[in-house]
mmCIF file with all atom_site columns, C-alpha atoms in Angstrom:
data_model
loop_
_atom_site.group_PDB
_atom_site.id
_atom_site.type_symbol
_atom_site.label_atom_id
_atom_site.label_alt_id
_atom_site.label_comp_id
_atom_site.label_asym_id
_atom_site.label_entity_id
_atom_site.label_seq_id
_atom_site.pdbx_PDB_ins_code
_atom_site.Cartn_x
_atom_site.Cartn_y
_atom_site.Cartn_z
_atom_site.occupancy
_atom_site.B_iso_or_equiv
_atom_site.pdbx_formal_charge
_atom_site.auth_seq_id
_atom_site.auth_comp_id
_atom_site.auth_asym_id
_atom_site.auth_atom_id
_atom_site.pdbx_PDB_model_num
ATOM 1   C CA . ASP K 1 1   ? 13.319  18.422 -31.163 1.00 0.00 ? 12  ASP K CA 1
ATOM 2   C CA . LEU K 1 2   ? 11.046  19.395 -28.284 1.00 0.00 ? 13  LEU K CA 1
ATOM 3   C CA . HIS K 1 3   ? 10.506  23.127 -28.736 1.00 0.00 ? 14  HIS K CA 1
ATOM 4   C CA . GLY K 1 4   ? 14.206  23.915 -29.054 1.00 0.00 ? 15  GLY K CA 1
ATOM 5   C CA . ARG K 1 5   ? 15.419  21.448 -26.458 1.00 0.00 ? 16  ARG K CA 1
ATOM 6   C CA . SER K 1 6   ? 18.426  19.335 -27.314 1.00 0.00 ? 17  SER K CA 1
ATOM 7   C CA . ASP K 1 7   ? 17.155  16.065 -25.834 1.00 0.00 ? 18  ASP K CA 1
ATOM 8   C CA . HIS K 1 8   ? 15.352  14.751 -28.921 1.00 0.00 ? 19  HIS K CA 1
ATOM 9   C CA . VAL K 1 9   ? 12.966  11.902 -28.140 1.00 0.00 ? 20  VAL K CA 1
ATOM 10  C CA . GLU K 1 10  ? 9.927   10.375 -29.759 1.00 0.00 ? 21  GLU K CA 1
ATOM 11  C CA . LEU K 1 11  ? 7.157   11.092 -27.277 1.00 0.00 ? 22  LEU K CA 1
ATOM 12  C CA . PRO K 1 12  ? 4.871   8.132  -28.101 1.00 0.00 ? 23  PRO K CA 1
ATOM 13  C CA . ARG K 1 13  ? 7.550   5.684  -26.910 1.00 0.00 ? 24  ARG K CA 1
ATOM 14  C CA . LEU K 1 14  ? 7.644   7.300  -23.493 1.00 0.00 ? 25  LEU K CA 1
ATOM 15  C CA . ILE K 1 15  ? 4.104   6.449  -22.400 1.00 0.00 ? 26  ILE K CA 1
ATOM 16  C CA . GLU K 1 16  ? 3.622   3.087  -20.776 1.00 0.00 ? 27  GLU K CA 1
ATOM 17  C CA . ARG K 1 17  ? 0.576   1.279  -19.470 1.00 0.00 ? 28  ARG K CA 1
ATOM 18  C CA . VAL K 1 18  ? 1.344   -0.349 -16.135 1.00 0.00 ? 29  VAL K CA 1
ATOM 19  C CA . THR K 1 19  ? -0.411  -1.985 -13.219 1.00 0.00 ? 30  THR K CA 1
ATOM 20  C CA . TRP K 1 20  ? -1.072  -0.295 -9.894  1.00 0.00 ? 31  TRP K CA 1
ATOM 21  C CA . ALA K 1 21  ? 1.699   -2.388 -8.345  1.00 0.00 ? 32  ALA K CA 1
ATOM 22  C CA . GLN K 1 22  ? 4.157   -1.069 -10.950 1.00 0.00 ? 33  GLN K CA 1
ATOM 23  C CA . ILE K 1 23  ? 3.282   2.612  -10.461 1.00 0.00 ? 34  ILE K CA 1
ATOM 24  C CA . ARG K 1 24  ? 2.350   2.569  -6.772  1.00 0.00 ? 35  ARG K CA 1
ATOM 25  C CA . ARG K 1 25  ? 5.656   3.685  -5.252  1.00 0.00 ? 36  ARG K CA 1
ATOM 26  C CA . ASP K 1 26  ? 6.265   6.507  -7.739  1.00 0.00 ? 37  ASP K CA 1
ATOM 27  C CA . PHE K 1 27  ? 2.625   7.607  -7.608  1.00 0.00 ? 38  PHE K CA 1
ATOM 28  C CA . LEU K 1 28  ? 2.699   7.825  -3.818  1.00 0.00 ? 39  LEU K CA 1
ATOM 29  C CA . ARG K 1 29  ? 5.880   9.905  -4.060  1.00 0.00 ? 40  ARG K CA 1
ATOM 30  C CA . LEU K 1 30  ? 4.395   12.421 -6.551  1.00 0.00 ? 41  LEU K CA 1
ATOM 31  C CA . ALA K 1 31  ? 0.787   12.521 -5.303  1.00 0.00 ? 42  ALA K CA 1
ATOM 32  C CA . PRO K 1 32  ? 1.457   14.976 -2.431  1.00 0.00 ? 43  PRO K CA 1
ATOM 33  C CA . PHE K 1 33  ? 2.952   17.495 -4.906  1.00 0.00 ? 44  PHE K CA 1
ATOM 34  C CA . HIS K 1 34  ? -0.013  16.985 -7.214  1.00 0.00 ? 45  HIS K CA 1
ATOM 35  C CA . PHE K 1 35  ? -2.484  17.417 -4.385  1.00 0.00 ? 46  PHE K CA 1
ATOM 36  C CA . ARG K 1 36  ? -0.857  20.626 -3.145  1.00 0.00 ? 47  ARG K CA 1
ATOM 37  C CA . GLU K 1 37  ? -1.213  22.136 -6.622  1.00 0.00 ? 48  GLU K CA 1
ATOM 38  C CA . VAL K 1 38  ? -4.887  21.359 -7.115  1.00 0.00 ? 49  VAL K CA 1
ATOM 39  C CA . ASP K 1 39  ? -6.551  21.026 -3.747  1.00 0.00 ? 50  ASP K CA 1
ATOM 40  C CA . GLU K 1 40  ? -6.781  22.262 -0.223  1.00 0.00 ? 51  GLU K CA 1
ATOM 41  C CA . GLY K 1 41  ? -6.829  20.091 2.852   1.00 0.00 ? 52  GLY K CA 1
ATOM 42  C CA . GLN K 1 42  ? -5.253  16.794 3.763   1.00 0.00 ? 53  GLN K CA 1
ATOM 43  C CA . LEU K 1 43  ? -4.314  14.104 1.242   1.00 0.00 ? 54  LEU K CA 1
ATOM 44  C CA . ASN K 1 44  ? -5.709  10.745 2.335   1.00 0.00 ? 55  ASN K CA 1
ATOM 45  C CA . LEU K 1 45  ? -5.031  8.185  -0.402  1.00 0.00 ? 56  LEU K CA 1
ATOM 46  C CA . SER K 1 46  ? -6.613  4.761  -0.195  1.00 0.00 ? 57  SER K CA 1
ATOM 47  C CA . GLU K 1 47  ? -4.107  2.252  -1.489  1.00 0.00 ? 58  GLU K CA 1
ATOM 48  C CA . ALA K 1 48  ? -6.682  -0.485 -0.839  1.00 0.00 ? 59  ALA K CA 1
ATOM 49  C CA . PHE K 1 49  ? -9.086  1.212  -3.264  1.00 0.00 ? 60  PHE K CA 1
ATOM 50  C CA . TYR K 1 50  ? -6.482  1.362  -6.044  1.00 0.00 ? 61  TYR K CA 1
ATOM 51  C CA . GLU K 1 51  ? -5.493  -2.266 -5.421  1.00 0.00 ? 62  GLU K CA 1
ATOM 52  C CA . ALA K 1 52  ? -9.136  -3.394 -5.539  1.00 0.00 ? 63  ALA K CA 1
ATOM 53  C CA . VAL K 1 53  ? -10.096 -1.537 -8.730  1.00 0.00 ? 64  VAL K CA 1
ATOM 54  C CA . ASP K 1 54  ? -6.893  -2.653 -10.422 1.00 0.00 ? 65  ASP K CA 1
ATOM 55  C CA . LYS K 1 55  ? -7.566  -6.267 -9.456  1.00 0.00 ? 66  LYS K CA 1
ATOM 56  C CA . ALA K 1 56  ? -11.125 -5.916 -10.825 1.00 0.00 ? 67  ALA K CA 1
ATOM 57  C CA . GLY K 1 57  ? -9.765  -4.634 -14.152 1.00 0.00 ? 68  GLY K CA 1
ATOM 58  C CA . MET K 1 58  ? -11.263 -1.202 -13.562 1.00 0.00 ? 69  MET K CA 1
ATOM 59  C CA . LEU K 1 59  ? -8.063  0.858  -13.370 1.00 0.00 ? 70  LEU K CA 1
ATOM 60  C CA . ALA K 1 60  ? -5.905  1.948  -16.277 1.00 0.00 ? 71  ALA K CA 1
ATOM 61  C CA . CYS K 1 61  ? -2.544  3.335  -15.136 1.00 0.00 ? 72  CYS K CA 1
ATOM 62  C CA . PHE K 1 62  ? -0.239  5.161  -17.523 1.00 0.00 ? 73  PHE K CA 1
ATOM 63  C CA . ARG K 1 63  ? 3.117   6.725  -16.808 1.00 0.00 ? 74  ARG K CA 1
ATOM 64  C CA . VAL K 1 64  ? 5.702   8.811  -18.578 1.00 0.00 ? 75  VAL K CA 1
ATOM 65  C CA . LYS K 1 65  ? 9.280   8.307  -17.501 1.00 0.00 ? 76  LYS K CA 1
ATOM 66  C CA . LYS K 1 66  ? 12.455  10.118 -18.383 1.00 0.00 ? 77  LYS K CA 1
ATOM 67  C CA . HIS K 1 67  ? 15.035  8.424  -16.168 1.00 0.00 ? 78  HIS K CA 1
ATOM 68  C CA . HIS K 1 68  ? 12.368  8.778  -13.430 1.00 0.00 ? 79  HIS K CA 1
ATOM 69  C CA . LEU K 1 69  ? 8.600   9.209  -13.303 1.00 0.00 ? 80  LEU K CA 1
ATOM 70  C CA . ILE K 1 70  ? 7.625   12.646 -14.611 1.00 0.00 ? 81  ILE K CA 1
ATOM 71  C CA . GLY K 1 71  ? 3.870   12.133 -14.932 1.00 0.00 ? 82  GLY K CA 1
ATOM 72  C CA . TYR K 1 72  ? 0.944   9.780  -14.612 1.00 0.00 ? 83  TYR K CA 1
ATOM 73  C CA . ASN K 1 73  ? -2.652  9.337  -15.725 1.00 0.00 ? 84  ASN K CA 1
ATOM 74  C CA . LEU K 1 74  ? -4.898  7.036  -13.675 1.00 0.00 ? 85  LEU K CA 1
ATOM 75  C CA . LEU K 1 75  ? -8.325  6.332  -15.134 1.00 0.00 ? 86  LEU K CA 1
ATOM 76  C CA . LEU K 1 76  ? -11.245 4.402  -13.691 1.00 0.00 ? 87  LEU K CA 1
ATOM 77  C CA . ILE K 1 77  ? -12.820 2.101  -16.276 1.00 0.00 ? 88  ILE K CA 1
ATOM 78  C CA . MET K 1 78  ? -16.504 1.334  -15.925 1.00 0.00 ? 89  MET K CA 1
ATOM 79  C CA . GLU K 1 79  ? -19.612 0.369  -17.799 1.00 0.00 ? 90  GLU K CA 1
ATOM 80  C CA . ARG K 1 80  ? -22.307 3.035  -17.875 1.00 0.00 ? 91  ARG K CA 1
ATOM 81  C CA . PRO K 1 81  ? -25.428 1.493  -16.323 1.00 0.00 ? 92  PRO K CA 1
ATOM 82  C CA . HIS K 1 82  ? -27.875 3.194  -18.673 1.00 0.00 ? 93  HIS K CA 1
ATOM 83  C CA . THR K 1 83  ? -26.033 2.603  -21.970 1.00 0.00 ? 94  THR K CA 1
ATOM 84  C CA . GLY K 1 84  ? -23.747 -0.366 -21.369 1.00 0.00 ? 95  GLY K CA 1
ATOM 85  C CA . GLU K 1 85  ? -20.856 1.609  -22.877 1.00 0.00 ? 96  GLU K CA 1
ATOM 86  C CA . LYS K 1 86  ? -17.369 1.172  -21.482 1.00 0.00 ? 97  LYS K CA 1
ATOM 87  C CA . VAL K 1 87  ? -16.035 4.575  -20.392 1.00 0.00 ? 98  VAL K CA 1
ATOM 88  C CA . ALA K 1 88  ? -12.953 5.987  -18.686 1.00 0.00 ? 99  ALA K CA 1
ATOM 89  C CA . LEU K 1 89  ? -13.050 8.649  -15.986 1.00 0.00 ? 100 LEU K CA 1
ATOM 90  C CA . CYS K 1 90  ? -9.783  10.303 -15.038 1.00 0.00 ? 101 CYS K CA 1
ATOM 91  C CA . ASP K 1 91  ? -9.024  9.908  -11.354 1.00 0.00 ? 102 ASP K CA 1
ATOM 92  C CA . ALA K 1 92  ? -5.630  11.618 -11.401 1.00 0.00 ? 103 ALA K CA 1
ATOM 93  C CA . VAL K 1 93  ? -3.451  13.147 -14.087 1.00 0.00 ? 104 VAL K CA 1
ATOM 94  C CA . TYR K 1 94  ? -0.244  14.957 -13.199 1.00 0.00 ? 105 TYR K CA 1
ATOM 95  C CA . LEU K 1 95  ? 2.941   16.120 -14.837 1.00 0.00 ? 106 LEU K CA 1
ATOM 96  C CA . LEU K 1 96  ? 5.878   17.618 -12.972 1.00 0.00 ? 107 LEU K CA 1
ATOM 97  C CA . PRO K 1 97  ? 5.902   21.379 -13.642 1.00 0.00 ? 108 PRO K CA 1
ATOM 98  C CA . ARG K 1 98  ? 9.325   21.487 -15.302 1.00 0.00 ? 109 ARG K CA 1
ATOM 99  C CA . TYR K 1 99  ? 8.075   19.128 -18.069 1.00 0.00 ? 110 TYR K CA 1
ATOM 100 C CA . ARG K 1 100 ? 4.969   21.129 -18.953 1.00 0.00 ? 111 ARG K CA 1
ATOM 101 C CA . GLY K 1 101 ? 4.817   22.871 -22.317 1.00 0.00 ? 112 GLY K CA 1
ATOM 102 C CA . CYS K 1 102 ? 7.059   20.284 -23.992 1.00 0.00 ? 113 CYS K CA 1
ATOM 103 C CA . GLY K 1 103 ? 4.454   17.824 -25.290 1.00 0.00 ? 114 GLY K CA 1
ATOM 104 C CA . TYR K 1 104 ? 4.512   15.477 -22.313 1.00 0.00 ? 115 TYR K CA 1
ATOM 105 C CA . GLY K 1 105 ? 1.151   16.729 -21.024 1.00 0.00 ? 116 GLY K CA 1
ATOM 106 C CA . GLN K 1 106 ? -0.484  16.102 -24.377 1.00 0.00 ? 117 GLN K CA 1
ATOM 107 C CA . LEU K 1 107 ? 1.048   12.649 -24.369 1.00 0.00 ? 118 LEU K CA 1
ATOM 108 C CA . LEU K 1 108 ? -0.437  11.907 -20.946 1.00 0.00 ? 119 LEU K CA 1
ATOM 109 C CA . LEU K 1 109 ? -3.868  13.110 -22.061 1.00 0.00 ? 120 LEU K CA 1
ATOM 110 C CA . PHE K 1 110 ? -4.080  11.954 -25.670 1.00 0.00 ? 121 PHE K CA 1
ATOM 111 C CA . GLY K 1 111 ? -1.468  9.203  -25.908 1.00 0.00 ? 122 GLY K CA 1
ATOM 112 C CA . VAL K 1 112 ? -3.685  6.884  -23.873 1.00 0.00 ? 123 VAL K CA 1
ATOM 113 C CA . GLU K 1 113 ? -6.697  7.174  -26.202 1.00 0.00 ? 124 GLU K CA 1
ATOM 114 C CA . GLU K 1 114 ? -5.721  4.525  -28.760 1.00 0.00 ? 125 GLU K CA 1
ATOM 115 C CA . ILE K 1 115 ? -4.809  2.073  -26.012 1.00 0.00 ? 126 ILE K CA 1
ATOM 116 C CA . LEU K 1 116 ? -8.149  2.626  -24.272 1.00 0.00 ? 127 LEU K CA 1
ATOM 117 C CA . LYS K 1 117 ? -10.054 2.421  -27.565 1.00 0.00 ? 128 LYS K CA 1
ATOM 118 C CA . ALA K 1 118 ? -8.416  -0.941 -28.294 1.00 0.00 ? 129 ALA K CA 1
ATOM 119 C CA . ASP K 1 119 ? -9.764  -2.084 -24.895 1.00 0.00 ? 130 ASP K CA 1
ATOM 120 C CA . GLY K 1 120 ? -13.307 -1.129 -25.919 1.00 0.00 ? 131 GLY K CA 1
ATOM 121 C CA . VAL K 1 121 ? -13.496 2.238  -24.165 1.00 0.00 ? 132 VAL K CA 1
ATOM 122 C CA . VAL K 1 122 ? -15.744 4.645  -26.117 1.00 0.00 ? 133 VAL K CA 1
ATOM 123 C CA . SER K 1 123 ? -15.168 7.885  -24.199 1.00 0.00 ? 134 SER K CA 1
ATOM 124 C CA . VAL K 1 124 ? -12.775 9.521  -21.758 1.00 0.00 ? 135 VAL K CA 1
ATOM 125 C CA . THR K 1 125 ? -13.820 12.150 -19.212 1.00 0.00 ? 136 THR K CA 1
ATOM 126 C CA . TYR K 1 126 ? -11.482 14.602 -17.502 1.00 0.00 ? 137 TYR K CA 1
ATOM 127 C CA . GLY K 1 127 ? -12.477 16.890 -14.655 1.00 0.00 ? 138 GLY K CA 1
ATOM 128 C CA . VAL K 1 128 ? -10.854 20.317 -14.680 1.00 0.00 ? 139 VAL K CA 1
ATOM 129 C CA . ARG K 1 129 ? -10.439 22.312 -11.497 1.00 0.00 ? 140 ARG K CA 1
ATOM 130 C CA . PRO K 1 130 ? -10.435 26.095 -11.656 1.00 0.00 ? 141 PRO K CA 1
ATOM 131 C CA . LYS K 1 131 ? -7.105  26.175 -9.799  1.00 0.00 ? 142 LYS K CA 1
ATOM 132 C CA . ARG K 1 132 ? -5.377  24.048 -12.500 1.00 0.00 ? 143 ARG K CA 1
ATOM 133 C CA . ASP K 1 133 ? -7.395  24.683 -15.636 1.00 0.00 ? 144 ASP K CA 1
ATOM 134 C CA . PHE K 1 134 ? -6.150  22.705 -18.630 1.00 0.00 ? 145 PHE K CA 1
ATOM 135 C CA . SER K 1 135 ? -9.452  22.899 -20.558 1.00 0.00 ? 146 SER K CA 1
ATOM 136 C CA . GLY K 1 136 ? -7.749  24.689 -23.464 1.00 0.00 ? 147 GLY K CA 1
ATOM 137 C CA . THR K 1 137 ? -5.503  21.680 -24.007 1.00 0.00 ? 148 THR K CA 1
ATOM 138 C CA . LEU K 1 138 ? -8.486  19.335 -23.845 1.00 0.00 ? 149 LEU K CA 1
ATOM 139 C CA . LYS K 1 139 ? -10.475 21.422 -26.339 1.00 0.00 ? 150 LYS K CA 1
ATOM 140 C CA . ARG K 1 140 ? -7.529  21.485 -28.766 1.00 0.00 ? 151 ARG K CA 1
ATOM 141 C CA . GLY K 1 141 ? -7.435  17.692 -28.421 1.00 0.00 ? 152 GLY K CA 1
ATOM 142 C CA . GLY K 1 142 ? -11.073 17.319 -29.490 1.00 0.00 ? 153 GLY K CA 1
ATOM 143 C CA . TYR K 1 143 ? -12.779 17.259 -26.092 1.00 0.00 ? 154 TYR K CA 1
ATOM 144 C CA . SER K 1 144 ? -15.954 19.242 -25.495 1.00 0.00 ? 155 SER K CA 1
ATOM 145 C CA . VAL K 1 145 ? -17.852 20.348 -22.421 1.00 0.00 ? 156 VAL K CA 1
ATOM 146 C CA . THR K 1 146 ? -20.848 18.059 -21.886 1.00 0.00 ? 157 THR K CA 1
ATOM 147 C CA . GLU K 1 147 ? -21.748 18.753 -18.250 1.00 0.00 ? 158 GLU K CA 1
ATOM 148 C CA . THR K 1 148 ? -20.938 21.250 -15.540 1.00 0.00 ? 159 THR K CA 1
ATOM 149 C CA . HIS K 1 149 ? -20.623 19.878 -12.027 1.00 0.00 ? 160 HIS K CA 1
ATOM 150 C CA . TYR K 1 150 ? -21.170 21.873 -8.876  1.00 0.00 ? 161 TYR K CA 1
ATOM 151 C CA . ILE K 1 151 ? -19.692 20.523 -5.679  1.00 0.00 ? 162 ILE K CA 1
ATOM 152 C CA . LYS K 1 152 ? -20.443 21.524 -2.128  1.00 0.00 ? 163 LYS K CA 1
ATOM 153 C CA . ARG K 1 153 ? -18.180 20.250 0.639   1.00 0.00 ? 164 ARG K CA 1
ATOM 154 C CA . LEU K 1 154 ? -20.183 18.925 3.571   1.00 0.00 ? 165 LEU K CA 1
#
C-alpha cells in the first residue's frame, strides 16, 4: 500500500515512455501549473522545438497516469562533444501536488533510469531551482552535485 492509502498499485507499471505526439496535449495542459510553481514570468512553450528534437531522437518523454496524467519527465538526449558519451538532461519534470509524497515522484525521477541505460545513456542531469528544491530526493537516489550554475537574466 502507498503510505496507508487504500489504492494499492505497483508503481513501476505506471510509468510509460511515449512520444511527444502522445504526451503533447496533456503536457500542454499541465505545463502552466508547473511553470507557475517554479518560475516567474510568461510561459512561452515551443511546440516546434519539442517536435523537432523528438523527430531527431533527442527527446525522451515519460508519463505517469492514474486515470489521467499526474506527472511527466521530459529529457533531452545528446552526445557530449568532448567525451562522446550519451547523456540525458532533464528539460521538465512535474508531478501534480496531490500525488507528491506517495512514491510517484521517485518513480518519475528514478523509474526512467533503466530505460535510458538500455538506450545507451550513461548519466542523467537534473536542475533544481531554489523555489522547488527536490535535491534531497535526488541525493537519496544516488545523485551528487557536480556543478553549480549561476544564471543572470538579460
